[in-house]
Coordinates of C-alpha atoms and ligand atoms in Angstrom, one line a residue:
Chain A
M180 CA 64.1 138.7 59.8
P181 CA 61.5 141.1 58.8
L182 CA 60.1 138.9 56.0
A183 CA 59.7 135.9 58.3
H184 CA 58.1 138.2 60.8
R185 CA 55.7 139.6 58.3
L186 CA 54.8 136.1 57.1
R187 CA 54.1 135.0 60.7
H188 CA 51.6 137.9 61.0
L189 CA 50.0 137.0 57.7
H190 CA 49.8 133.5 58.9
T191 CA 47.3 134.3 61.7
D192 CA 45.6 137.5 60.5
Q193 CA 45.4 137.0 56.7
P194 CA 45.6 133.2 56.1
H195 CA 44.5 133.7 52.5
L196 CA 47.4 136.2 51.7
F197 CA 49.8 134.0 53.6
L198 CA 48.9 130.9 51.6
L199 CA 49.0 132.9 48.3
A200 CA 52.5 134.3 49.2
L201 CA 53.7 130.9 50.3
M202 CA 52.5 129.2 47.1
M203 CA 54.0 131.8 44.9
I204 CA 57.3 131.7 46.7
L205 CA 57.5 128.0 46.6
A206 CA 56.7 127.9 42.9
L207 CA 59.3 130.6 42.2
L208 CA 61.9 128.5 44.0
S209 CA 61.2 125.6 41.7
I210 CA 60.4 127.2 38.3
N211 CA 62.5 129.6 36.2
P212 CA 61.3 133.2 36.8
L213 CA 60.0 133.9 33.3
T214 CA 58.0 130.7 33.1
W215 CA 56.8 131.4 36.6
L216 CA 55.5 134.8 35.6
V217 CA 53.6 133.3 32.7
L218 CA 52.2 130.5 34.9
T219 CA 51.2 133.0 37.6
I220 CA 49.3 135.2 35.2
S221 CA 47.6 132.1 33.6
G222 CA 46.8 130.8 37.1
V223 CA 45.2 134.1 38.1
A224 CA 43.3 134.1 34.8
M225 CA 42.0 130.6 35.6
G226 CA 41.2 131.8 39.1
A227 CA 39.3 134.7 37.8
M228 CA 37.1 132.4 35.7
L229 CA 36.7 130.0 38.6
F230 CA 35.6 132.9 40.7
L231 CA 32.9 133.9 38.3
M232 CA 31.7 130.3 38.2
A233 CA 31.8 129.8 41.9
S234 CA 30.7 133.1 43.5
G235 CA 27.0 132.4 43.0
M236 CA 27.1 129.1 44.6
T237 CA 28.9 130.3 47.7
L238 CA 26.3 133.0 48.3
T239 CA 23.4 130.6 47.7
F240 CA 24.9 128.2 50.2
G241 CA 25.9 130.9 52.7
L242 CA 22.5 132.7 52.7
M243 CA 20.1 129.8 52.6
G244 CA 22.2 126.8 53.2
V245 CA 21.1 125.5 49.8
L246 CA 23.4 123.1 48.1
N247 CA 22.7 123.6 44.4
L248 CA 24.5 120.8 42.6
A249 CA 22.9 122.0 39.4
H250 CA 25.1 125.0 39.5
G251 CA 27.4 123.4 36.9
A252 CA 24.5 123.1 34.4
F253 CA 24.2 126.9 34.6
I254 CA 27.8 127.2 33.7
S255 CA 27.2 125.0 30.6
L256 CA 24.1 127.0 29.8
G257 CA 26.0 130.2 29.9
A258 CA 28.8 128.8 27.7
F259 CA 26.3 127.7 25.0
A260 CA 24.2 130.9 25.2
G261 CA 27.3 133.1 24.9
A262 CA 28.8 131.0 22.1
T263 CA 25.5 131.4 20.1
V264 CA 25.8 135.1 20.2
M265 CA 29.5 135.0 19.3
T266 CA 28.9 132.7 16.4
F267 CA 26.1 135.0 15.1
W268 CA 28.1 138.1 15.6
M269 CA 31.4 136.8 14.3
A270 CA 29.7 136.0 11.0
D271 CA 29.5 139.7 10.5
T272 CA 32.6 141.0 12.0
A273 CA 35.1 138.2 11.4
E274 CA 37.1 140.5 9.1
H275 CA 37.6 143.0 11.9
A276 CA 40.6 142.2 13.8
D277 CA 40.4 145.3 15.8
L278 CA 40.5 144.6 19.6
L279 CA 37.8 147.1 20.4
V280 CA 35.4 145.7 17.9
N281 CA 36.0 142.2 19.2
L282 CA 35.6 143.2 22.8
L283 CA 32.3 144.7 21.8
A284 CA 31.4 141.3 20.4
I285 CA 32.0 139.6 23.7
V286 CA 29.9 142.0 25.7
P287 CA 26.6 141.1 24.1
A288 CA 27.5 137.4 24.4
M289 CA 28.2 137.8 28.1
L290 CA 25.0 139.8 28.6
F291 CA 22.9 137.3 26.7
A292 CA 24.5 134.4 28.7
M293 CA 23.7 136.2 32.0
V294 CA 20.1 136.9 31.0
V295 CA 19.5 133.3 29.9
A296 CA 21.1 131.7 32.9
G297 CA 19.4 134.2 35.2
M298 CA 16.0 133.6 33.8
V299 CA 16.4 129.8 33.9
G300 CA 17.6 130.3 37.5
L301 CA 14.4 132.1 38.3
V302 CA 12.3 129.2 37.1
F303 CA 14.7 126.7 38.6
E304 CA 14.5 128.3 42.0
H305 CA 10.7 128.2 42.0
L306 CA 10.3 124.6 40.7
V307 CA 13.3 122.8 42.1
I308 CA 14.9 124.7 45.0
K309 CA 12.0 126.3 46.9
P310 CA 10.2 123.0 47.7
V311 CA 13.3 121.6 49.4
Y312 CA 14.5 124.4 51.6
G313 CA 16.1 123.3 54.8
D314 CA 16.6 119.6 53.7
H315 CA 20.1 119.0 52.5
L316 CA 19.6 115.4 51.5
K317 CA 16.6 116.3 49.3
Q318 CA 18.5 119.3 47.9
I319 CA 21.2 117.0 46.7
L320 CA 18.8 114.5 45.1
V321 CA 16.6 117.2 43.6
T322 CA 19.3 119.5 42.2
V323 CA 21.3 116.5 40.7
G324 CA 18.0 115.6 39.0
G325 CA 17.5 119.2 37.9
S326 CA 21.0 119.3 36.6
I327 CA 20.4 116.3 34.4
I328 CA 17.3 117.9 33.0
L329 CA 19.0 121.2 32.3
M330 CA 21.8 119.4 30.5
Q331 CA 19.2 117.5 28.4
L332 CA 17.6 120.8 27.6
I333 CA 20.9 122.1 26.4
E334 CA 21.2 119.0 24.1
V335 CA 17.7 119.6 22.8
V336 CA 18.5 123.3 22.0
W337 CA 22.1 123.0 20.8
G338 CA 22.4 119.4 19.7
A339 CA 24.2 116.5 21.3
N340 CA 27.6 117.0 19.7
D341 CA 30.3 119.2 21.1
M342 CA 30.2 122.7 19.7
P343 CA 33.2 124.8 18.7
V344 CA 33.3 128.4 19.9
P345 CA 34.7 131.1 17.8
R346 CA 37.1 133.2 19.7
P347 CA 37.4 136.7 18.3
E348 CA 40.5 137.2 16.1
S349 CA 42.1 139.8 18.3
L350 CA 41.7 137.7 21.4
Q351 CA 43.7 134.9 20.0
G352 CA 47.3 134.8 20.3
A353 CA 49.4 136.6 22.7
F354 CA 51.1 139.9 23.6
I355 CA 54.8 139.5 23.3
V356 CA 56.7 141.6 25.7
S357 CA 59.5 143.2 23.8
D358 CA 63.0 141.9 24.5
A359 CA 63.9 145.5 25.3
V360 CA 61.9 145.4 28.5
P361 CA 64.2 144.4 31.4
L362 CA 63.6 141.2 33.3
I363 CA 60.4 140.2 31.6
G364 CA 61.4 140.8 28.0
G365 CA 60.4 138.0 25.6
I366 CA 57.5 136.5 27.5
A367 CA 54.2 135.8 25.8
L368 CA 51.0 136.7 27.6
E369 CA 47.9 135.2 26.1
K370 CA 45.4 138.0 25.4
F371 CA 42.4 136.0 26.4
R372 CA 43.8 135.4 29.8
L373 CA 44.4 139.0 30.3
V374 CA 40.8 139.7 29.4
A375 CA 39.7 137.1 31.9
V376 CA 41.8 138.6 34.7
V377 CA 40.4 142.1 34.0
L378 CA 36.8 140.8 33.9
G379 CA 37.3 138.7 37.0
L380 CA 38.7 141.7 38.9
A381 CA 36.0 144.0 37.7
V382 CA 33.2 141.6 38.8
Y383 CA 35.0 141.0 42.1
G384 CA 35.3 144.7 42.7
L385 CA 31.6 145.2 41.8
M386 CA 30.5 142.4 44.1
L387 CA 32.6 143.8 47.0
W388 CA 31.1 147.2 46.5
I389 CA 27.6 145.7 46.5
I390 CA 28.3 143.5 49.5
D391 CA 30.2 146.2 51.5
R392 CA 28.4 149.4 50.6
T393 CA 24.8 148.9 49.6
R394 CA 21.7 148.1 51.6
I395 CA 21.2 144.9 49.6
G396 CA 24.7 143.9 50.5
I397 CA 24.2 144.6 54.2
L398 CA 21.0 142.5 54.0
I399 CA 22.9 139.6 52.3
R400 CA 25.5 139.6 55.0
A401 CA 22.9 139.8 57.7
G402 CA 21.0 136.9 56.1
V403 CA 24.2 134.8 56.1
E404 CA 24.4 135.4 59.9
S405 CA 20.8 134.8 60.7
R406 CA 17.8 134.4 58.4
E407 CA 15.4 134.6 61.3
M408 CA 16.6 138.0 62.5
V409 CA 16.4 139.4 58.9
E410 CA 12.7 138.4 58.9
I411 CA 12.2 139.8 62.4
Q412 CA 13.5 143.1 61.0
G413 CA 10.7 143.0 58.4
Y414 CA 12.5 141.7 55.3
R415 CA 11.3 138.7 53.3
I416 CA 14.3 136.5 53.2
H417 CA 12.8 134.6 50.3
W418 CA 12.9 137.6 48.0
L419 CA 16.4 138.3 49.0
F420 CA 17.4 134.7 48.3
L421 CA 15.6 134.6 45.0
G422 CA 17.5 137.7 43.9
V423 CA 20.8 136.2 45.0
F424 CA 20.0 132.9 43.3
V425 CA 19.2 134.6 40.0
A426 CA 22.3 136.8 40.3
G427 CA 24.4 133.7 41.1
S428 CA 23.0 131.8 38.1
A429 CA 23.7 134.8 35.9
L430 CA 27.3 134.9 37.2
A431 CA 27.6 131.2 36.5
G432 CA 26.4 131.9 33.0
L433 CA 29.1 134.7 32.7
G434 CA 31.8 132.4 34.0
G435 CA 30.5 129.7 31.6
T436 CA 30.8 132.1 28.6
M437 CA 34.4 132.9 29.5
W438 CA 35.3 129.3 30.2
G439 CA 33.7 128.2 26.9
M440 CA 35.8 130.7 24.9
Y441 CA 38.8 129.6 26.8
Q442 CA 38.2 125.9 26.1
E443 CA 37.1 126.7 22.5
I444 CA 34.9 123.6 22.6
L445 CA 31.7 123.1 24.4
S446 CA 29.8 120.2 25.8
P447 CA 26.7 120.1 28.0
H448 CA 28.8 118.5 30.7
M449 CA 31.5 121.1 30.8
G450 CA 30.0 122.9 33.8
D451 CA 29.6 119.7 35.7
E452 CA 33.2 118.9 35.1
M453 CA 34.1 122.1 36.8
M454 CA 32.0 121.4 39.9
I455 CA 34.8 119.6 41.8
S456 CA 36.9 122.7 41.4
V457 CA 34.0 125.0 42.2
I458 CA 33.2 123.1 45.4
V459 CA 36.9 123.1 46.4
V460 CA 37.0 126.8 45.9
I461 CA 34.0 127.7 48.0
I462 CA 34.9 125.3 50.8
L463 CA 38.5 126.6 50.8
G464 CA 37.4 130.2 50.9
G465 CA 34.8 129.7 53.6
L466 CA 31.2 129.0 52.6
G467 CA 29.2 132.2 52.0
S468 CA 32.3 134.4 51.7
I469 CA 32.8 136.4 48.5
R470 CA 36.4 137.4 49.5
G471 CA 37.1 133.8 50.4
C472 CA 35.7 132.6 47.1
F473 CA 38.0 135.0 45.2
Y474 CA 41.1 134.0 47.0
G475 CA 40.1 130.3 47.0
A476 CA 39.7 130.6 43.2
V477 CA 43.0 132.2 42.7
L478 CA 44.8 129.6 44.9
V479 CA 43.1 126.8 43.0
G480 CA 44.0 128.4 39.7
L481 CA 47.6 128.9 40.7
I482 CA 48.2 125.4 42.1
N483 CA 46.7 124.0 38.9
L484 CA 49.1 125.8 36.7
Y485 CA 52.2 125.4 38.9
V486 CA 51.7 121.7 39.7
G487 CA 50.4 121.2 36.1
F488 CA 53.8 122.5 34.9
L489 CA 56.0 120.6 37.3
E490 CA 54.1 117.3 37.3
P491 CA 50.9 117.3 35.2
R492 CA 49.6 114.1 36.6
L493 CA 49.5 115.6 40.1
A494 CA 47.4 118.7 39.3
A495 CA 44.1 117.3 40.3
V496 CA 45.5 115.7 43.4
A497 CA 47.2 119.0 44.4
T498 CA 43.9 120.9 44.2
V499 CA 42.1 118.4 46.5
G500 CA 45.3 118.3 48.7
L501 CA 45.2 122.1 49.0
M502 CA 41.6 121.9 50.3
V503 CA 42.3 119.1 52.8
G504 CA 45.3 121.0 54.0
V505 CA 43.5 124.2 54.5
L506 CA 40.6 122.5 56.2
M507 CA 42.9 120.8 58.7
W508 CA 44.4 124.2 59.4
R509 CA 41.2 126.3 59.2
P510 CA 38.2 124.1 59.4
Q511 CA 35.9 127.1 58.5
G512 CA 37.9 127.9 55.4
L513 CA 40.2 130.9 54.8
I514 CA 37.8 133.7 55.4
P515 CA 35.0 132.2 57.5
V516 CA 31.5 133.7 57.7
I517 CA 30.3 133.0 61.2
K518 CA 26.8 131.6 61.4
V519 CA 24.8 132.4 64.6
Chain B
M111 CA -8.4 149.2 81.3
T112 CA -7.6 150.9 78.0
E113 CA -8.4 149.3 74.7
P114 CA -5.9 146.5 74.1
I115 CA -3.3 146.9 71.4
L116 CA -2.7 143.1 71.3
S117 CA -4.7 140.2 72.5
L118 CA -4.0 136.5 72.4
S119 CA -6.9 134.1 72.9
G120 CA -6.6 130.4 73.4
I121 CA -3.2 130.2 71.7
R122 CA -1.8 126.8 71.4
A123 CA 1.6 126.6 69.8
D124 CA 4.0 123.9 68.9
I125 CA 7.8 123.8 68.5
A126 CA 8.7 120.8 66.3
Q127 CA 6.5 118.0 67.7
Y128 CA 6.2 119.5 71.2
H129 CA 3.1 121.3 72.5
I130 CA 4.6 124.3 74.3
L131 CA 1.7 126.7 74.7
H132 CA -1.6 125.2 76.1
G133 CA -4.2 128.0 75.6
V134 CA -2.6 131.4 76.3
D135 CA -5.0 134.2 76.9
L136 CA -3.3 137.6 77.2
V137 CA -4.3 141.2 76.8
I138 CA -1.8 144.0 76.3
P139 CA -3.2 147.4 77.0
R140 CA -2.3 150.2 74.6
G141 CA 0.3 152.6 75.7
E142 CA 1.3 150.6 78.8
L143 CA 4.2 148.5 79.8
T144 CA 3.1 145.0 80.6
V145 CA 5.5 142.6 82.2
L146 CA 5.3 138.9 81.6
L147 CA 6.7 136.9 84.4
G148 CA 7.2 133.2 85.0
R149 CA 9.7 130.5 85.9
N150 CA 12.3 129.2 83.5
G151 CA 10.6 127.1 80.8
A152 CA 7.2 128.5 81.5
G153 CA 6.8 129.6 77.9
K154 CA 7.4 133.3 78.0
S155 CA 9.9 133.4 75.1
T156 CA 7.6 131.1 73.1
T157 CA 4.7 133.5 73.7
L158 CA 6.7 136.4 72.2
R159 CA 7.9 134.3 69.3
T160 CA 4.4 133.2 68.7
I161 CA 3.2 136.8 68.4
M162 CA 6.0 137.3 65.8
G163 CA 4.8 134.3 63.8
L164 CA 7.9 132.3 64.6
T165 CA 6.1 129.2 65.9
T166 CA 3.3 127.0 64.6
V167 CA 0.0 128.1 66.1
T168 CA -2.4 125.1 66.2
D169 CA -5.3 126.9 67.8
G170 CA -6.5 130.3 69.0
N171 CA -5.7 133.7 67.5
V172 CA -3.6 136.8 67.9
R173 CA -5.3 140.1 67.3
Y174 CA -3.2 143.3 66.8
R175 CA -5.2 146.5 66.8
D176 CA -8.3 145.4 64.9
T177 CA -6.6 142.7 62.8
D178 CA -6.3 139.0 63.2
I179 CA -2.6 138.5 62.5
T180 CA -2.5 134.7 63.3
G181 CA -0.5 132.9 60.7
W182 CA 0.9 136.1 59.1
P183 CA 4.5 135.7 57.9
T184 CA 7.0 137.3 60.4
P185 CA 8.2 140.2 58.1
R186 CA 4.6 141.3 57.6
I187 CA 4.0 141.3 61.4
A188 CA 7.2 143.3 61.8
R189 CA 6.2 145.8 59.2
S190 CA 2.8 146.3 60.8
G191 CA 4.5 148.0 63.7
I192 CA 5.7 145.3 66.1
A193 CA 9.4 145.2 67.0
F194 CA 10.9 142.2 68.7
V195 CA 14.1 141.9 70.8
P196 CA 14.7 138.2 71.3
E197 CA 16.4 136.7 74.3
S198 CA 19.6 136.2 72.3
M199 CA 19.4 139.8 71.1
G200 CA 20.0 138.7 67.5
I201 CA 22.6 141.3 66.8
F202 CA 24.4 140.8 63.5
G203 CA 27.9 140.5 64.9
L204 CA 29.7 140.9 61.6
L205 CA 27.8 144.0 60.7
T206 CA 28.8 147.4 62.2
V207 CA 26.6 149.1 64.7
R208 CA 25.7 151.5 61.9
E209 CA 24.8 148.7 59.5
N210 CA 22.7 147.0 62.2
L211 CA 20.7 150.2 62.5
I212 CA 20.5 150.8 58.8
L213 CA 18.7 147.5 58.3
A214 CA 16.4 148.1 61.3
A215 CA 15.2 151.3 59.6
V216 CA 13.1 149.4 57.1
N217 CA 11.3 152.5 55.8
G218 CA 14.4 154.3 54.5
P219 CA 17.2 156.4 55.8
M220 CA 17.4 156.8 59.5
D221 CA 15.9 159.9 61.0
E222 CA 18.7 162.1 62.4
A223 CA 16.7 163.5 65.3
R224 CA 15.7 160.0 66.4
L225 CA 19.2 158.8 66.1
D226 CA 20.4 161.6 68.3
W227 CA 17.8 160.6 70.9
I228 CA 19.2 157.1 70.7
F229 CA 22.7 158.3 71.1
A230 CA 21.7 160.3 74.2
L231 CA 20.1 157.1 75.7
F232 CA 23.0 154.8 74.7
P233 CA 26.2 156.8 74.2
P234 CA 28.4 153.7 73.5
L235 CA 26.5 153.2 70.2
K236 CA 27.9 156.5 69.0
T237 CA 31.4 155.6 70.2
F238 CA 31.4 152.3 68.4
W239 CA 29.4 153.4 65.5
N240 CA 31.6 151.9 62.8
R241 CA 32.8 148.8 64.8
P242 CA 31.6 145.3 64.2
A243 CA 28.7 144.8 66.6
G244 CA 30.1 141.4 67.5
N245 CA 32.9 143.2 69.5
L246 CA 30.4 145.1 71.7
S247 CA 30.1 144.1 75.4
G248 CA 26.9 142.3 76.5
G249 CA 25.3 145.4 77.8
Q250 CA 26.2 147.4 74.6
K251 CA 24.7 144.7 72.5
Q252 CA 21.5 144.9 74.5
M253 CA 21.5 148.7 73.9
L254 CA 21.9 148.1 70.2
A255 CA 19.2 145.5 70.2
I256 CA 16.8 148.0 71.8
A257 CA 18.0 150.8 69.6
R258 CA 17.2 148.7 66.5
A259 CA 13.7 148.1 67.8
V260 CA 13.0 151.8 68.2
I261 CA 15.1 153.4 65.4
E262 CA 11.7 153.9 63.7
P263 CA 8.5 154.6 65.7
R264 CA 6.8 151.3 66.5
E265 CA 3.5 150.8 68.2
L266 CA 4.4 147.7 70.1
L267 CA 7.7 146.4 71.5
L268 CA 8.3 142.8 72.5
V269 CA 11.4 142.6 74.6
D270 CA 12.7 139.3 76.0
E271 CA 14.8 139.5 79.3
P272 CA 16.8 142.6 78.4
T273 CA 18.6 142.6 81.8
K274 CA 19.9 139.1 81.7
G275 CA 23.5 139.1 82.8
L276 CA 23.9 142.9 82.9
A277 CA 25.5 145.1 85.6
P278 CA 23.2 147.3 87.7
A279 CA 24.4 150.6 86.0
I280 CA 23.5 149.3 82.6
I281 CA 20.2 148.0 83.9
N282 CA 19.5 151.5 85.1
D283 CA 20.2 152.9 81.6
L284 CA 17.8 150.4 80.1
A285 CA 15.1 151.3 82.7
D286 CA 15.5 155.0 81.7
A287 CA 15.1 154.0 78.0
F288 CA 11.9 152.1 78.8
E289 CA 10.6 155.0 80.9
Q290 CA 11.1 157.4 77.9
L291 CA 9.4 154.9 75.6
K292 CA 6.5 154.7 78.0
S293 CA 6.2 158.5 78.0
Q294 CA 5.9 158.3 74.2
Q295 CA 2.9 156.0 74.5
V296 CA 4.7 153.0 73.0
S297 CA 3.1 149.8 74.1
I298 CA 5.6 147.3 75.5
L299 CA 5.5 143.7 76.5
L300 CA 8.5 142.9 78.6
V301 CA 9.6 139.4 79.7
E302 CA 11.6 139.7 82.9
Q303 CA 13.0 137.6 85.7
N304 CA 14.3 140.6 87.6
F305 CA 11.3 141.5 89.7
N306 CA 12.7 144.8 91.0
F307 CA 13.2 146.0 87.4
S308 CA 9.7 144.8 86.4
R309 CA 8.1 146.4 89.4
R310 CA 9.7 149.7 88.7
L311 CA 8.5 149.8 85.1
G312 CA 5.4 147.7 84.8
Q313 CA 1.9 148.9 84.8
S314 CA 0.2 145.5 84.1
V315 CA 1.6 142.1 84.8
A316 CA 0.9 138.6 83.6
V317 CA 2.4 135.4 85.0
M318 CA 2.9 132.2 83.1
S319 CA 3.3 128.7 84.2
D320 CA 3.6 125.6 82.1
G321 CA 2.4 127.2 78.8
A322 CA -0.5 129.1 80.2
I323 CA -1.3 132.5 81.9
V324 CA -2.0 131.8 85.5
H325 CA -2.4 135.4 86.7
A326 CA -3.1 138.8 85.2
G327 CA -3.6 142.1 86.8
S328 CA -2.0 145.4 87.7
M329 CA 1.6 145.5 88.8
A330 CA 0.7 147.6 91.8
E331 CA -1.5 144.8 93.2
L332 CA 1.2 142.1 92.7
A333 CA 3.9 144.4 94.1
D334 CA 2.0 144.9 97.3
N335 CA 1.1 141.3 97.8
A336 CA 4.1 139.2 99.0
D337 CA 2.0 136.1 99.4
L338 CA 0.8 136.3 95.8
Q339 CA 4.4 136.8 94.7
H340 CA 5.4 133.8 96.6
E341 CA 2.6 131.7 95.3
L342 CA 3.1 132.8 91.6
L343 CA 6.7 133.3 91.3
G344 CA 8.2 131.4 94.2
L345 CA 10.0 134.6 95.1
A346 CA 11.4 135.1 98.5
L347 CA 11.4 138.9 98.2
G348 CA 11.4 139.6 101.9
A349 CA 15.1 140.4 101.8
H350 CA 14.6 143.0 99.0
Q351 CA 11.7 144.8 100.6
Ligands
ATP769 N1 13.4 124.5 70.1 C1 12.7 123.9 71.1 N2 12.5 122.5 71.0 C2 11.9 121.9 72.0 N3 11.4 122.5 73.1 C3 11.6 123.8 73.2 C4 12.3 124.5 72.3 N4 12.3 125.8 72.7 C5 11.7 125.8 73.9 N5 11.2 124.6 74.2 C6 10.5 124.3 75.4 O1 9.4 125.1 75.5 C7 9.2 125.4 76.9 C8 9.1 126.9 77.0 O2 10.3 127.5 76.6 P1 10.5 129.1 76.7 O3 11.8 129.4 76.1 O4 9.3 129.7 76.0 O5 10.5 129.4 78.2 P2 10.8 130.7 79.0 O6 9.6 131.0 79.9 O7 11.2 131.8 78.1 O8 12.0 130.3 79.9 P3 13.4 131.1 80.3 O9 12.9 131.9 81.5 O10 14.3 130.1 80.7 O11 13.8 131.9 79.2 C9 10.4 124.8 77.7 O12 9.9 123.7 78.3 C10 11.4 124.5 76.6 O13 12.1 123.4 77.0
MG770 MG1 12.9 132.8 77.7

């Protein structure tokens, strides 16, 4: 059986692809194919947003062993900052239903969210993270404290009430695949999810390029292996870490903007509510691994949608179950980064 | 003796709460290869790590050229021209050979001529250029570790037990490499347990015991004096001589 054979190979060499294939096949066996397709695309879209939210945290942990439990607050911050620009912009362009114009409206929103989250990240690293390098217990206490302060600041700036986010006209609704198309005719693909998938893939591609091909990327990978050796080579690991922390915060902000538009309603705690999923994603993928984070996010997105469809009450349990299962099988996560 | 490139005076250093170095005085002549000998646990590695700013110095100072570098951060020490090959080699195993060397060339792209010189010294590095360094053999890793240290011209090399666990043929390759570096007037501080290797390369020698230098002089003098060797190193070298 060639398929079984191939699966067995995947099982050992590419555990992330194996798990992905296994999950999709199991779901396909229990859900009608058209529904399955819609769920799969939605799951990947959710995975893409989760990836944006989680990627900064995995790098921060991988590189410096810093556990930043305030990461969720940066997600919220990005959601609010992005929504502010959207609201402002939409006031002018609400009548334009043109996809291109609306896409142009999201771009400044995302950029603004990244700048705000990145700048707050810069200050946060200096005031909160730097004093507690190397001490996990203190990091947990201090970053939880920092997170509360950030959420309070969000309330001060944007008010204590939940805030609705305008989603551009042309990103509402769905593409309906014409009945004439064989096999998948008649299904509805929510536009916003497609945008999330494209954006997630683009950011993933860009990050892989930076990590794999650039000098900064080589330094980051080296730093994940051994901070001391990076310093011995003549590089200040702290500058590298600061850069990664700021970039990670900015990505959390970007993820937050997308997540906010997806939810269409914001609260200062929305990022914190995502932290369980974010932590599951980065542990599942292997701490410090960008590829692992991406596949972890897609797996969590998919299992949420599949199980949420089959038995909604079990969705959260399935997510944690997935992590526990993977850790029993691969204690270092799916794509481990070896620390020397 | 020529003017020293590096000198340690009265260095006391701690690792965590332990006092490891108890007043190390050591002078490294410029353009020579100095061997640092001593039994296991004498403090040789700690001395090298202290020069690189990797331990807490509680007293004394380290002078490099005309500058007091005591307490400098490690990257600054490295950029001032000191390369360090630790006992563990510190290869980035998930990076390719090429990537390891790209990072080691801190001042920009690698110099092609220098790279060719390195390939001539250590041909396996060319063969495995794009492979993960973690897959190299022990000897090849040591070649890479030394190549990293010399991919750009450096004034002082600190090398910790490069021959540990290596086969004689590879030890010979390493000795050739050190000979060439010596001929380029690079100053080298080499920690070694292999006395034959040290004797062949070393011009000066220092011996450590229990966190302090107990003997310093020329290698020729020590090499000719079996009693002194026995006293300092507990070596029974009769069989080798
Ligand atoms: N991280 C550490 N914590 C506590 N003690 C340490 C640590 N590292 C080294 N030491 C102690 O410091 C002393 C000197 O160690 P060092 O590694 O410098 O010796 P060495 O001369 O290089 O020995 P070897 O020949 O075995 O490499 C030893 O007694 C060792 O036990
Ligand atoms: Mg040692």
